[in-house]
Coordinates of C-alpha atoms in Angstrom, one line a residue:
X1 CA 104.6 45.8 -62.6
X2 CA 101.8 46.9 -60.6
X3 CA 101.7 46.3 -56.8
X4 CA 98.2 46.2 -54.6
X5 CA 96.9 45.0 -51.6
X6 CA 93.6 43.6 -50.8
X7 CA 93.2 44.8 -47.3
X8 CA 91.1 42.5 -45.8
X9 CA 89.1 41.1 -48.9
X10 CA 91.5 38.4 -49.1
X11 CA 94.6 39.6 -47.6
X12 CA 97.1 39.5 -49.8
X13 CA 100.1 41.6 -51.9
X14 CA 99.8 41.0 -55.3
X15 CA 102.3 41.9 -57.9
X16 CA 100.5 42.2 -61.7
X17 CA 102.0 42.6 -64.9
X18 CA 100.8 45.7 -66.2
X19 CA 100.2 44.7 -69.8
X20 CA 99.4 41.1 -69.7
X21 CA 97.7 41.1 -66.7
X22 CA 99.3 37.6 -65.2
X23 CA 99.5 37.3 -61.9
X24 CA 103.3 37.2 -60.9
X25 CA 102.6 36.6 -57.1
X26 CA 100.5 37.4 -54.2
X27 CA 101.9 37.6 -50.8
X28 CA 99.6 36.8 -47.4
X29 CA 99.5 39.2 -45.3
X30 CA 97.3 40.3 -42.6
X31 CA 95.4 42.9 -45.0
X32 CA 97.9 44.9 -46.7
X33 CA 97.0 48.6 -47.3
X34 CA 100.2 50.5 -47.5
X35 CA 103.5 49.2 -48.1
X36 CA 106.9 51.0 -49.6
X37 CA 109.3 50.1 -52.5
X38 CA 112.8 50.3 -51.0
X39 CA 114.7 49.8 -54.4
X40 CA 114.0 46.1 -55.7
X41 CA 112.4 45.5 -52.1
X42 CA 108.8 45.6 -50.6
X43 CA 108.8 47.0 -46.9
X44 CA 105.0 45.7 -45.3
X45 CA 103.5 44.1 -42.7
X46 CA 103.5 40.8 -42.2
X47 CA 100.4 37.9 -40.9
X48 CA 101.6 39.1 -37.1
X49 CA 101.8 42.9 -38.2
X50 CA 105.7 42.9 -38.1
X51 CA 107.5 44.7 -41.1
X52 CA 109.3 42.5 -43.2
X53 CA 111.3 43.0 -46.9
X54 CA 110.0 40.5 -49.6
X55 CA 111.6 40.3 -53.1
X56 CA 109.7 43.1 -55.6
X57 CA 110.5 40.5 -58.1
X58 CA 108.8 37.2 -56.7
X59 CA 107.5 37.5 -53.3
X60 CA 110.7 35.9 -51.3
X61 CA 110.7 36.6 -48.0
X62 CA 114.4 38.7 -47.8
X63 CA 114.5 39.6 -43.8
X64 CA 112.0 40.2 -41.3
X65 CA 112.6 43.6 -39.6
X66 CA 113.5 43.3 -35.7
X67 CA 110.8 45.5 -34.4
X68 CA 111.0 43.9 -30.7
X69 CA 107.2 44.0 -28.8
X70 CA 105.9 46.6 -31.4
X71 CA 103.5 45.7 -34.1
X72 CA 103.0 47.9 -37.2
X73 CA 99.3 50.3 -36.4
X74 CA 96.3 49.2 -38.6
X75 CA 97.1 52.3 -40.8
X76 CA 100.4 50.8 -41.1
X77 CA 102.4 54.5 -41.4
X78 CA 105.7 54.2 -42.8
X79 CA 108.6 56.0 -44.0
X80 CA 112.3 54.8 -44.6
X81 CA 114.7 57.1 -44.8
X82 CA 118.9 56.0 -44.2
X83 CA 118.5 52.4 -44.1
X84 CA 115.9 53.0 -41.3
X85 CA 112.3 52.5 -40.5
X86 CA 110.2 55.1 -38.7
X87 CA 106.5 53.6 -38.2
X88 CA 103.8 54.3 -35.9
X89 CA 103.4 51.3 -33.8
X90 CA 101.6 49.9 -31.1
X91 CA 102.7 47.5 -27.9
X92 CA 99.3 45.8 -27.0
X93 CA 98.6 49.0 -24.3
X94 CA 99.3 52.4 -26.5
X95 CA 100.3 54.0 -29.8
X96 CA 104.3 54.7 -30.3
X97 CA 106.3 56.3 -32.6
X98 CA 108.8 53.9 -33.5
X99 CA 112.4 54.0 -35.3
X100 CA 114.8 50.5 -36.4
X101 CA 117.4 49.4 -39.1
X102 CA 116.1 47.8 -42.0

């Protein structure tokens, strides 16, 4: 499977077959960039910039990450490491470095 986002030249998460080429699913988004594969999982921002985990396999919408006033930067910066979420993040005023259970 191959994963890519269109960034904002259409804005979505699409998820390819490799060697047929059919599209499996595309995801809307609010011009994915980055995003990370947490196992069978997809960890990326959402329409509203808040993280949320879709289904690797068809786009289903798992959980949507409580990330309280913060939304995910435009560089979207991630990492996951012990079932948490470090991200830089920003509240409407200023840039924050920003930590929450998946």
């Amino acid at each position: 499977m191959l994963y890519f986002g269109t960034a904002s030249n259409g804005r979505y998460l699409y998820a390819v077959d490799a060697k047929s080429g059919e599209v499996i699913f595309k995801f809307k988004t609010s011009g994915t960039e980055h995003f990370l594969l947490v196992e069978d999982q997809i960890l990326l921002a959402n329409r509203k910039n808040k993280p949320v985990l879709i289904s690797a396999k068809d786009s289903l919408l798992l959980k949507e990450i409580e990330f309280e006033k913060f939304r995910l930067s435009a560089d979207q910066i991630m990492l996951v490491s012990g079932g948490r979420l470090y991200a830089v993040a920003n509240d409407g005023a200023k840039m924050h470095a920003v930590c929450t259970e998946i």
